[in-house]
């Protein structure tokens, strides 16, 4: 493989303009197709193979109007006053008048003062007035798809609320309008800005710092356009683009950083720059290929979960990694060829140029010597930190609360006045093939009313042609069950399962029973993710472990790296639970359970990045060991050539992920925080400290395979032995003339 990649790198360098032109033509062609076909992302979310998925399908078929209402914007405005709403009648009337001016209201006349409704229609009082007349509910329904709401519309509502809040009246809102989020892009821009600064420090030159950014932008944009184009032929959810962008930026910059660093080292060794590019791609590029394979395994394995949206995210992310690998192997050497002798110019005078010589004592080398000299204390200290950080993980609670921080005050009022379940009803669908569902519906409603945590039920019985009808002769019934507890509460999940447990009785009455609605979908999603976690771990870790055996030709190195990853992930969960669930240090105002999908995403993304750093750092150690260095000297050499790259890449990734903590929403903060902390723990404690320390303790044993296994493991030549000295003068490479890398002359 090294020889093949050497030829690719050398060819791309020598035929730079052709290679760059091919990338430009590919990008412009895809952009042109996207513009011509105007594909649109899907906005629906489904869980095939689950009870809620079946219920959703039946609601779509038999109750299309109800399904339409489920997808349209619905927002609840809460008003509260300790001296009673009646004392603020004119203030609330002014609020209602302004709310009636919101766009596309289904029925402006339905937006009324709750105190007025209660006095005019006492039968409806309990649905709009709560807490002894101190809390009121104003429901706003709009003829707008929830996914089509804009930030401007949210801000319009917030201004109305602010105008009428005060003088003893609390005014808050929750629901569709309050869940609108600003378009992404800020985090990515911050990530690119930090990446540029870090690469200037890493290379000590401006031109070289731009090259990884260029490939990162090209790779991510091309992948997003390809994903958009595929939406013309497949059902692709827009949410899938988030992980593609995040991971695409991460690996593109990582891989470019690694190859450009190796190229500079190869130029210093001598020979032509084309040969140096070939050797860089043949050695570092081999590591990039296997690192990319590991990441792709981690994200493609998300398909085992069986959720279409997550499958799309996994396959989209794998596409981003594949494009990043191809760009690193072809576009990077082509860009290096285009800038020629100017690659490492202009020099930044106050930044020490990395790797000035093979004998320079950099910080990485000094740290490596300390680790090699006394490895055991570093192993104990590193693992102790992670174990202590992991302790709060014992309190881990998973949930799917998608309520934004902006909604927290309104949710508190909703709970106080009406119970938290009012915005998360369960939809029970009963269908009878014999054309009479009335008896089964009556029995089911009677049973549900006996269950705990039920606020109320409402039954709508329809005929098969979608027309409302009397109970007699109807074949489908829809029962709306309002829980007392919140949609993400464990009690709501228990209620859903108790209703489903009534299925045999419903079947005995001649009807099929299924429970759906957004609350049930979220609950089923959590359950499906919990079931999939163990198979996912087995697939990802198992396949990656086998690849690592081939990469390092060792049992110990992959085993140490994999076990170390488990330590870092547990520590990440512990810190995340402490901050976001338990409210430690008071950093989060609205604590909530850890998102159900966070563990599986965190494991997939961070495992892939962790193996990247393992490959980048440890392959250089093996390379030097294979070429004659002692086991401990090889570790120090690995620090000399790899520590700066791994440190730079990790800082960039931490910055990209941490930028999401600037979001006003706790959920986004949680995801960004967890990913940033996971990369920090794994890169700096496991990859840079614990793994090299244990390898130092093992010595020569770390780099061997049992004879029986050695016969079956393919030699991938990740050290690039076949191309290590290709293009250098026949004499000893150490004596070869060195071409200055930081001068345009």
XYZ file of C-alpha atoms in Angstrom:
745
model
C 0.000 0.000 0.000
C 2.834 2.410 0.848
C 4.237 2.127 -2.690
C 0.838 2.759 -4.226
C 0.254 5.807 -2.055
C 3.776 7.064 -2.822
C 2.917 7.089 -6.521
C -0.370 8.889 -5.847
C 1.353 11.566 -3.779
C 4.175 12.087 -6.284
C 1.757 12.148 -9.234
C -0.529 14.680 -7.494
C 2.447 16.913 -6.668
C 3.854 16.832 -10.208
C 0.467 17.201 -11.943
C -0.850 19.687 -9.415
C -2.949 21.845 -11.740
C -4.723 18.828 -13.236
C -5.544 17.440 -9.787
C -6.749 20.805 -8.493
C -8.813 21.235 -11.669
C -10.457 17.822 -11.168
C -11.475 18.791 -7.625
C -12.849 22.129 -8.816
C -14.767 20.533 -11.688
C -16.205 17.905 -9.324
C -17.316 20.565 -6.839
C -18.810 22.824 -9.527
C -20.564 19.901 -11.225
C -22.210 18.748 -8.020
C -23.144 22.343 -7.176
C -24.659 22.724 -10.644
C -26.730 19.551 -10.239
C -27.941 20.713 -6.835
C -28.966 24.050 -8.335
C -30.686 22.449 -11.319
C -32.562 19.710 -9.461
C -33.337 21.738 -6.302
C -33.508 18.711 -3.994
C -35.226 19.144 -0.647
C -34.474 17.415 2.613
C -37.206 15.417 4.305
C -38.642 16.863 7.500
C -40.388 13.781 8.827
C -39.122 11.461 11.541
C -40.086 7.806 11.720
C -39.291 4.765 13.817
C -40.104 1.740 11.640
C -40.466 -1.525 13.464
C -41.715 0.066 16.697
C -45.184 0.312 18.181
C -45.153 4.115 17.920
C -44.072 3.801 14.278
C -47.068 1.591 13.546
C -49.377 3.994 15.392
C -47.997 6.933 13.409
C -48.668 5.120 10.129
C -52.239 4.376 11.184
C -52.877 7.972 12.256
C -51.578 9.112 8.849
C -53.919 6.671 7.093
C -57.101 6.988 9.167
C -56.781 10.445 10.761
C -55.004 12.692 8.241
C -56.387 15.886 9.791
C -55.098 14.907 13.224
C -51.711 14.086 11.733
C -51.659 17.470 10.047
C -52.372 19.153 13.384
C -49.455 17.221 14.921
C -47.021 18.725 12.422
C -48.354 22.292 12.559
C -47.092 24.960 14.937
C -48.745 25.019 18.347
C -47.520 27.296 21.133
C -48.822 27.700 24.677
C -48.651 31.109 26.359
C -48.885 31.011 30.157
C -49.943 33.950 32.316
C -49.671 33.935 36.099
C -50.397 36.368 38.910
C -50.326 35.751 42.650
C -53.259 38.125 43.165
C -55.341 36.310 40.534
C -55.706 36.826 36.787
C -58.870 38.869 37.246
C -56.798 41.693 38.695
C -54.871 41.938 35.413
C -57.747 41.671 32.916
C -56.822 44.722 30.822
C -53.156 43.714 30.756
C -54.042 40.208 29.517
C -56.507 41.645 26.981
C -53.661 43.727 25.542
C -51.503 40.600 25.360
C -54.286 38.720 23.545
C -54.735 41.565 21.038
C -51.035 41.466 20.138
C -50.987 37.657 19.965
C -53.863 37.735 17.493
C -51.563 39.618 15.097
C -49.126 36.683 14.840
C -48.902 35.323 11.262
C -51.020 32.495 9.863
C -53.169 31.874 12.926
C -55.593 29.000 12.395
C -58.357 30.931 14.162
C -57.503 34.349 15.679
C -60.820 34.322 17.548
C -59.655 31.274 19.550
C -56.845 33.340 21.085
C -58.707 34.785 24.060
C -58.260 35.846 27.666
C -58.532 32.602 29.713
C -60.309 34.410 32.559
C -62.969 35.581 30.096
C -63.432 32.037 28.755
C -63.771 30.617 32.275
C -66.484 33.105 33.180
C -68.409 32.690 29.906
C -68.114 28.890 29.699
C -67.612 27.333 33.157
C -67.361 23.860 31.597
C -64.099 24.870 29.948
C -62.644 26.632 32.972
C -60.421 23.746 34.096
C -58.756 23.600 30.681
C -57.697 27.264 30.643
C -57.487 28.300 34.325
C -55.462 26.569 37.023
C -54.042 26.994 40.522
C -57.214 28.627 41.840
C -57.327 31.291 39.164
C -53.667 32.233 39.399
C -52.440 30.553 36.172
C -53.990 30.860 32.705
C -53.372 29.146 29.373
C -53.649 30.779 25.942
C -53.258 28.348 23.047
C -51.846 29.602 19.726
C -52.210 27.423 16.620
C -50.759 28.424 13.258
C -51.117 27.083 9.723
C -47.342 26.678 9.508
C -45.298 23.501 9.587
C -43.229 23.422 12.778
C -40.066 22.961 10.733
C -40.860 26.085 8.671
C -40.965 28.480 11.621
C -38.299 31.181 11.575
C -36.154 32.921 14.174
C -37.866 36.229 13.292
C -41.253 34.737 14.209
C -39.864 33.540 17.537
C -38.421 36.985 18.260
C -41.789 38.585 17.395
C -43.479 36.400 20.027
C -40.773 37.114 22.604
C -41.185 40.868 22.093
C -44.936 40.558 22.672
C -44.364 38.589 25.875
C -41.818 41.147 27.119
C -44.159 44.078 26.381
C -46.895 42.675 28.633
C -44.758 41.139 31.375
C -44.519 42.993 34.695
C -46.710 44.761 37.263
C -47.278 41.427 38.990
C -48.081 39.475 35.801
C -45.741 36.730 34.625
C -45.964 35.914 30.900
C -44.091 32.924 29.432
C -44.394 30.585 26.440
C -43.574 27.018 25.460
C -44.085 24.986 22.310
C -43.258 25.230 18.634
C -42.282 28.914 18.363
C -40.044 28.747 21.431
C -38.197 25.720 20.040
C -36.941 27.520 16.926
C -33.143 27.637 16.873
C -30.840 29.995 15.014
C -29.201 28.595 11.892
C -25.879 26.898 12.545
C -22.506 28.094 11.344
C -21.130 30.081 14.274
C -19.507 27.065 15.882
C -17.934 25.997 12.584
C -16.552 29.502 11.970
C -15.083 29.632 15.457
C -13.587 26.180 14.892
C -11.942 27.234 11.626
C -10.591 30.427 13.245
C -9.047 28.495 16.136
C -7.723 25.869 13.706
C -5.945 28.558 11.703
C -4.260 29.987 14.813
C -3.220 26.535 16.049
C -1.770 25.598 12.654
C 0.205 28.832 12.503
C 1.742 27.815 15.831
C 2.252 24.231 14.624
C 3.972 25.201 11.355
C 5.326 28.631 12.240
C 4.279 29.799 8.751
C 1.155 31.249 7.122
C 0.956 29.381 3.801
C 1.183 25.922 5.383
C -1.519 26.907 7.878
C -3.945 27.691 5.041
C -3.573 24.331 3.251
C -5.482 22.176 5.817
C -8.218 24.832 5.956
C -8.634 24.763 2.184
C -8.933 20.979 2.058
C -11.294 21.021 5.055
C -13.615 23.540 3.416
C -13.544 21.795 0.036
C -14.130 18.373 1.563
C -17.015 19.416 3.813
C -18.730 21.513 1.118
C -18.466 18.720 -1.448
C -19.845 16.153 1.003
C -22.769 18.385 2.011
C -23.596 19.007 -1.653
C -23.476 15.266 -2.394
C -25.750 14.615 0.591
C -28.113 17.344 -0.611
C -28.117 15.873 -4.112
C -28.969 12.423 -2.740
C -32.077 13.949 -1.137
C -33.513 14.164 -4.672
C -33.590 10.365 -4.888
C -33.724 9.270 -1.235
C -35.517 10.450 1.896
C -32.734 12.331 3.720
C -33.457 14.298 6.885
C -31.837 17.729 7.138
C -30.656 16.954 10.671
C -28.146 14.488 9.197
C -26.046 17.380 7.864
C -24.984 18.437 11.381
C -22.831 15.401 12.120
C -21.449 15.458 8.560
C -20.234 19.021 9.015
C -18.841 18.420 12.489
C -16.944 15.238 11.677
C -15.918 16.438 8.214
C -14.148 19.466 9.674
C -12.519 17.303 12.337
C -10.966 14.638 10.155
C -10.137 16.892 7.195
C -7.958 19.132 9.342
C -6.504 16.190 11.265
C -5.397 14.344 8.137
C -4.081 17.432 6.356
C -2.122 18.439 9.442
C -0.486 15.023 9.622
C 0.551 14.858 5.959
C 1.812 18.465 5.759
C 3.914 17.887 8.890
C 5.419 14.730 7.412
C 6.057 16.507 4.104
C 8.103 19.179 5.868
C 10.164 16.481 7.564
C 10.738 14.680 4.252
C 11.821 17.899 2.484
C 14.410 18.358 5.203
C 15.779 14.869 4.569
C 16.668 15.748 0.968
C 15.769 14.813 -2.594
C 13.178 16.552 -4.751
C 10.000 18.008 -3.337
C 7.928 15.685 -5.536
C 9.646 12.680 -3.950
C 9.186 14.255 -0.519
C 5.449 14.552 -1.206
C 5.413 10.919 -2.354
C 7.195 9.750 0.798
C 4.859 11.846 2.988
C 1.762 10.301 1.393
C 3.342 6.826 1.368
C 4.085 6.936 5.102
C 1.712 9.390 6.800
C -0.904 8.704 4.116
C -0.963 5.023 5.044
C -1.742 6.003 8.620
C -4.454 8.352 7.325
C -6.074 5.531 5.339
C -6.282 3.242 8.345
C -7.342 6.033 10.689
C -10.087 6.892 8.213
C -11.174 3.250 8.016
C -11.506 3.170 11.805
C -13.654 6.302 11.864
C -15.815 5.009 9.001
C -16.390 1.747 10.843
C -17.438 3.711 13.930
C -20.020 5.825 12.082
C -21.270 3.232 9.564
C -21.942 0.908 12.492
C -24.647 3.374 13.571
C -26.819 1.549 11.030
C -27.177 -1.358 13.496
C -29.537 0.838 15.537
C -32.192 0.646 12.830
C -33.348 4.281 13.061
C -33.446 5.914 9.586
C -32.258 9.332 10.783
C -29.267 7.875 12.639
C -28.480 5.589 9.694
C -28.422 8.656 7.425
C -26.132 10.440 9.870
C -23.769 7.480 9.957
C -23.583 7.020 6.193
C -23.292 10.773 5.621
C -20.463 11.008 8.145
C -18.706 8.047 6.519
C -18.938 9.855 3.180
C -17.360 12.943 4.777
C -14.477 10.837 6.110
C -13.979 9.144 2.741
C -13.821 12.511 0.973
C -11.392 13.768 3.654
C -9.088 10.769 3.101
C -9.121 11.172 -0.704
C -8.467 14.910 -0.339
C -5.548 14.244 2.004
C -3.979 11.797 -0.455
C -4.454 13.891 -3.613
C -5.465 17.514 -2.987
C -2.901 18.098 -0.217
C 0.148 17.097 -2.326
C -1.315 19.043 -5.275
C -1.637 22.195 -3.159
C 1.877 21.636 -1.812
C 3.058 21.422 -5.418
C 1.180 24.608 -6.304
C 2.834 26.652 -3.550
C 6.223 24.990 -4.155
C 9.071 26.499 -2.140
C 6.676 28.935 -0.505
C 4.892 26.213 1.526
C 6.507 27.160 4.826
C 6.666 30.906 4.327
C 6.434 33.568 5.500
C 8.011 32.539 8.778
C 6.435 33.960 11.936
C 9.490 35.306 13.758
C 8.143 35.028 17.303
C 6.956 31.413 16.831
C 9.554 28.693 17.101
C 9.524 26.603 13.921
C 8.481 23.039 14.652
C 11.059 20.254 14.317
C 14.061 22.470 13.555
C 16.243 19.366 13.746
C 16.138 15.705 14.678
C 18.090 16.510 17.843
C 16.076 19.476 19.127
C 14.644 19.058 22.626
C 11.040 20.097 22.097
C 8.485 20.056 24.913
C 7.075 16.844 23.443
C 10.488 15.162 23.517
C 11.149 16.280 27.094
C 7.769 14.966 28.209
C 8.362 11.710 26.336
C 11.667 11.179 28.124
C 9.985 11.662 31.500
C 7.243 9.166 30.605
C 9.741 6.572 29.359
C 12.023 7.008 32.373
C 9.287 6.500 34.997
C 6.186 5.150 33.211
C 4.279 3.664 36.169
C 3.505 6.972 37.972
C 2.100 8.392 34.726
C -0.142 5.358 34.236
C -1.406 5.537 37.823
C -1.903 9.323 37.789
C -3.660 9.344 34.408
C -6.060 6.508 35.215
C -6.712 7.895 38.714
C -7.861 11.213 37.247
C -10.216 9.402 34.862
C -11.601 7.103 37.574
C -12.339 10.054 39.866
C -13.997 11.927 37.007
C -16.127 8.849 36.205
C -17.654 8.490 39.705
C -20.772 10.645 39.002
C -21.573 8.290 36.102
C -23.241 6.006 38.700
C -26.087 8.565 38.815
C -26.569 8.607 35.027
C -30.178 9.114 33.913
C -31.083 9.020 30.230
C -34.004 10.883 28.721
C -35.225 12.641 25.591
C -36.283 16.036 26.914
C -36.075 18.364 23.901
C -37.452 21.346 25.840
C -35.257 24.399 25.287
C -34.011 26.614 28.082
C -36.302 29.387 26.848
C -39.295 27.195 27.709
C -38.273 26.349 31.290
C -40.261 29.153 33.015
C -43.395 28.310 31.018
C -43.030 24.601 31.730
C -42.889 25.407 35.437
C -46.140 27.375 35.186
C -47.727 24.633 33.075
C -46.907 22.055 35.709
C -48.217 24.300 38.467
C -51.535 25.022 36.767
C -52.380 22.054 34.556
C -49.860 19.267 34.930
C -46.816 18.775 32.750
C -48.426 16.245 30.421
C -50.729 18.695 28.673
C -48.223 19.285 25.855
C -47.299 15.618 25.422
C -50.429 13.491 24.922
C -50.230 9.808 24.063
C -52.240 8.832 20.980
C -53.831 5.391 21.315
C -55.008 3.976 17.967
C -57.537 1.152 17.841
C -58.387 -0.426 14.483
C -60.801 -3.244 13.792
C -60.790 -5.210 10.546
C -64.401 -6.291 11.100
C -65.616 -2.691 10.922
C -66.829 -2.132 14.497
C -64.350 -0.722 17.009
C -66.858 0.880 19.394
C -66.882 -1.849 22.044
C -63.084 -2.143 22.109
C -62.759 1.664 22.321
C -65.172 1.918 25.259
C -63.386 -0.854 27.176
C -59.957 0.646 26.452
C -60.985 4.121 27.643
C -62.494 2.643 30.815
C -59.274 0.734 31.484
C -57.004 3.754 30.846
C -59.000 5.850 33.312
C -58.113 3.360 36.055
C -54.362 3.847 35.500
C -52.161 6.153 37.526
C -50.736 9.343 35.988
C -53.759 9.949 33.690
C -55.057 13.527 33.677
C -57.841 12.940 31.140
C -58.804 11.048 27.987
C -60.654 12.032 24.849
C -62.018 9.550 22.291
C -62.628 10.225 18.613
C -64.177 7.368 16.621
C -64.047 7.509 12.836
C -65.196 5.401 9.926
C -62.695 3.887 7.511
C -63.257 6.616 4.896
C -61.925 9.305 7.218
C -65.320 10.792 8.177
C -66.438 11.377 11.778
C -69.240 8.985 12.699
C -71.225 7.660 15.677
C -69.613 4.800 17.558
C -71.713 2.145 15.843
C -70.042 0.783 12.702
C -66.810 2.767 12.988
C -63.623 0.764 12.329
C -60.949 3.052 13.855
C -60.718 4.975 17.131
C -58.180 7.532 18.280
C -57.852 8.059 22.020
C -55.864 11.049 23.259
C -54.445 10.383 26.742
C -53.002 13.338 28.672
C -50.521 12.208 31.348
C -50.057 14.108 34.574
C -46.253 13.880 34.255
C -43.961 15.507 31.697
C -43.314 13.844 28.303
C -39.743 12.855 29.272
C -40.696 11.710 32.786
C -40.287 8.036 33.696
C -43.900 7.937 34.886
C -45.094 8.837 31.380
C -43.042 5.980 29.909
C -44.543 3.607 32.494
C -48.052 4.783 31.599
C -47.370 4.145 27.908
C -46.216 0.586 28.670
C -49.248 -0.050 30.873
C -51.546 0.990 27.997
C -49.660 -1.288 25.608
C -49.992 -4.114 28.108
C -53.750 -3.928 27.472
C -53.191 -5.081 23.852
C -54.289 -8.710 24.460
C -57.620 -7.506 25.913
C -58.133 -5.168 22.962
C -57.379 -7.989 20.550
C -59.897 -10.167 22.348
C -62.440 -7.436 21.634
C -61.479 -7.576 17.945
C -59.165 -4.541 17.681
C -55.461 -3.854 17.246
C -53.968 -1.409 19.767
C -50.926 0.817 19.225
C -49.622 3.845 21.143
C -48.083 6.755 19.242
C -47.596 10.506 19.393
C -44.397 12.506 19.872
C -44.053 11.404 23.485
C -44.293 7.717 22.570
C -41.863 8.169 19.669
C -39.260 9.721 21.987
C -39.771 6.960 24.537
C -39.404 4.237 21.892
C -36.337 5.994 20.524
C -34.700 5.893 23.960
C -35.532 2.204 24.353
C -34.200 1.398 20.870
C -30.963 3.270 21.572
C -30.515 1.446 24.889
C -30.917 -1.935 23.164
C -28.550 -1.012 20.364
C -25.709 0.263 22.563
C -24.132 -3.128 23.348
C -24.310 -4.522 19.762
C -22.919 -1.219 18.526
C -19.988 -1.406 20.927
C -19.234 -4.980 19.885
C -19.275 -4.105 16.166
C -17.237 -0.907 16.461
C -14.657 -2.045 18.982
C -14.384 -5.534 17.489
C -13.766 -4.463 13.898
C -11.504 -1.583 14.905
C -9.502 -3.894 17.164
C -8.920 -6.285 14.258
C -7.792 -3.413 12.017
C -5.452 -2.125 14.725
C -3.855 -5.581 15.004
C -3.026 -5.353 11.303
C -1.843 -1.752 11.579
C 0.494 -2.247 14.540
C 1.156 -5.992 14.138
C 0.654 -6.254 17.865
C -1.941 -7.488 20.335
C -0.876 -5.240 23.194
C -1.004 -1.854 21.458
C -4.629 -2.193 20.188
C -5.704 -3.683 23.535
C -4.152 -0.840 25.535
C -5.676 1.753 23.206
C -9.173 0.221 23.379
C -9.224 -0.185 27.173
C -7.881 3.359 27.533
C -10.778 4.609 25.421
C -13.261 2.991 27.820
C -11.645 4.878 30.721
C -11.846 8.207 28.894
C -15.496 7.700 27.858
C -16.572 6.768 31.400
C -14.783 9.867 32.714
C -16.589 11.982 30.110
C -19.982 10.623 31.155
C -19.100 11.259 34.800
C -18.191 14.914 34.268
C -21.200 15.484 31.980
C -23.586 13.985 34.558
C -22.042 16.126 37.311
C -22.407 19.376 35.342
C -25.628 18.940 33.358
C -27.684 16.469 35.393
C -26.607 17.161 38.973
C -25.887 20.882 38.520
C -22.411 20.762 40.074
C -20.747 24.196 40.384
C -24.023 25.842 39.300
C -22.835 26.162 35.703
C -26.200 25.077 34.248
C -29.455 26.794 35.218
C -31.807 24.123 33.855
C -30.488 20.660 34.624
C -31.949 17.713 32.729
C -31.315 13.988 32.084
C -28.510 13.078 29.700
C -29.816 12.770 26.138
C -30.541 9.153 25.252
C -28.688 9.368 21.931
C -25.594 11.048 23.432
C -23.839 7.848 24.623
C -23.989 6.128 21.249
C -22.958 9.241 19.297
C -20.203 10.047 21.756
C -18.799 6.526 21.581
C -18.890 6.468 17.773
C -17.388 9.893 17.127
C -14.781 9.918 19.871
C -13.693 6.326 19.292
C -12.954 7.209 15.694
C -11.009 10.347 16.639
C -9.195 8.503 19.448
C -7.975 5.852 17.044
C -6.853 8.683 14.735
C -4.559 10.000 17.454
C -3.428 6.485 18.334
C -2.447 5.849 14.712
C -0.750 9.215 14.248
C 1.386 8.974 17.380
C 2.070 5.266 17.778
C 2.725 4.394 14.115
C 5.765 6.680 14.184
C 6.972 4.840 17.294
C 6.595 1.520 15.507
C 8.234 2.920 12.379
C 11.368 3.931 14.299
C 11.380 0.641 16.227
C 11.141 -1.411 13.033
C 14.043 0.581 11.560
C 16.443 -0.199 14.377
C 15.729 2.000 17.391
C 15.345 0.501 20.848
C 11.813 0.273 22.189
C 12.218 3.273 24.515
C 14.099 5.442 22.006
C 11.357 4.721 19.463
C 8.746 6.070 21.889
C 10.725 9.300 22.290
C 11.061 9.551 18.491
C 7.302 9.160 18.258
C 6.867 12.099 20.608
C 9.378 14.126 18.556
C 7.488 13.701 15.298
C 3.899 13.148 16.467
C 3.206 14.969 19.727
C 2.946 18.411 18.148
C 0.574 17.165 15.449
C -1.643 15.245 17.896
C -1.693 18.166 20.342
C -2.580 20.631 17.583
C -5.300 18.366 16.175
C -6.793 17.772 19.628
C -6.848 21.497 20.452
C -8.616 22.177 17.152
C -11.226 19.490 17.829
C -11.781 20.644 21.405
C -12.285 24.197 20.129
C -14.751 23.104 17.422
C -16.846 21.101 19.876
C -16.567 23.587 22.762
C -17.878 26.342 20.475
C -21.293 24.648 20.662
C -21.348 25.556 24.367
C -21.969 29.159 23.314
C -25.484 28.098 22.349
C -28.244 29.352 24.684
C -29.741 25.846 24.731
C -28.675 23.287 27.355
C -28.974 20.381 24.909
C -26.494 21.904 22.458
C -24.210 22.823 25.347
C -24.347 19.237 26.603
C -23.349 17.737 23.249
C -20.524 20.237 22.691
C -19.230 19.889 26.250
C -19.248 16.077 26.198
C -17.410 15.868 22.864
C -14.821 18.478 23.901
C -14.137 16.817 27.259
C -13.956 13.363 25.657
C -11.322 14.502 23.152
C -9.341 16.243 25.926
C -9.353 13.180 28.193
C -8.545 10.746 25.411
C -5.930 12.748 23.502
C -3.966 14.201 26.409
C -4.317 11.554 29.127
C -4.772 8.273 27.245
C -2.945 8.755 23.905
C -0.198 11.148 25.057
C 0.474 9.677 28.485
C -1.025 6.308 29.452
C -0.565 4.422 26.157
C 3.134 5.375 25.651
C 3.845 4.692 29.341
C 2.434 1.153 29.182
C 4.266 0.511 25.878
C 7.480 1.624 27.601
C 6.813 -0.825 30.450
C 6.247 -3.670 27.957
C 9.395 -2.887 25.943
C 9.998 -5.171 22.958
C 6.990 -7.321 23.883
C 4.660 -4.500 22.842
C 5.591 -4.877 19.167
C 5.217 -8.598 18.616
C 2.535 -11.003 17.473
C 2.269 -14.670 18.462
C 3.789 -16.789 15.681
C 0.503 -18.571 14.980
C -1.267 -15.218 14.503
C 1.547 -13.560 12.579
C 0.965 -15.934 9.646
C -2.631 -14.731 9.233
C -2.126 -10.970 9.607
C -1.500 -9.105 6.360
C 1.535 -6.806 6.377
C 0.089 -3.387 5.507
C 3.511 -1.716 5.788
C 2.030 1.226 7.661
C 5.596 2.276 8.518
C 6.221 2.892 4.823
C 9.375 0.772 4.706
C 9.053 0.375 0.941
C 9.160 4.119 0.351
C 11.011 5.465 3.381
C 14.155 6.384 1.408
C 12.733 6.513 -2.107
C 14.036 9.481 -4.076
C 16.963 10.092 -1.719
C 20.608 9.878 -2.864
C 22.128 6.371 -2.693
C 24.332 7.417 0.220
C 23.194 7.382 3.807
C 20.061 9.494 4.019
C 21.424 11.289 7.055
C 24.194 12.692 4.884
C 21.872 13.743 2.083
C 21.798 17.468 1.307
C 19.030 19.221 3.216
C 16.874 21.687 1.364
C 15.690 24.635 3.462
C 11.950 24.399 4.054
C 11.307 27.910 5.214
C 12.846 29.912 2.415
C 11.438 30.705 -1.013
C 14.862 30.876 -2.535
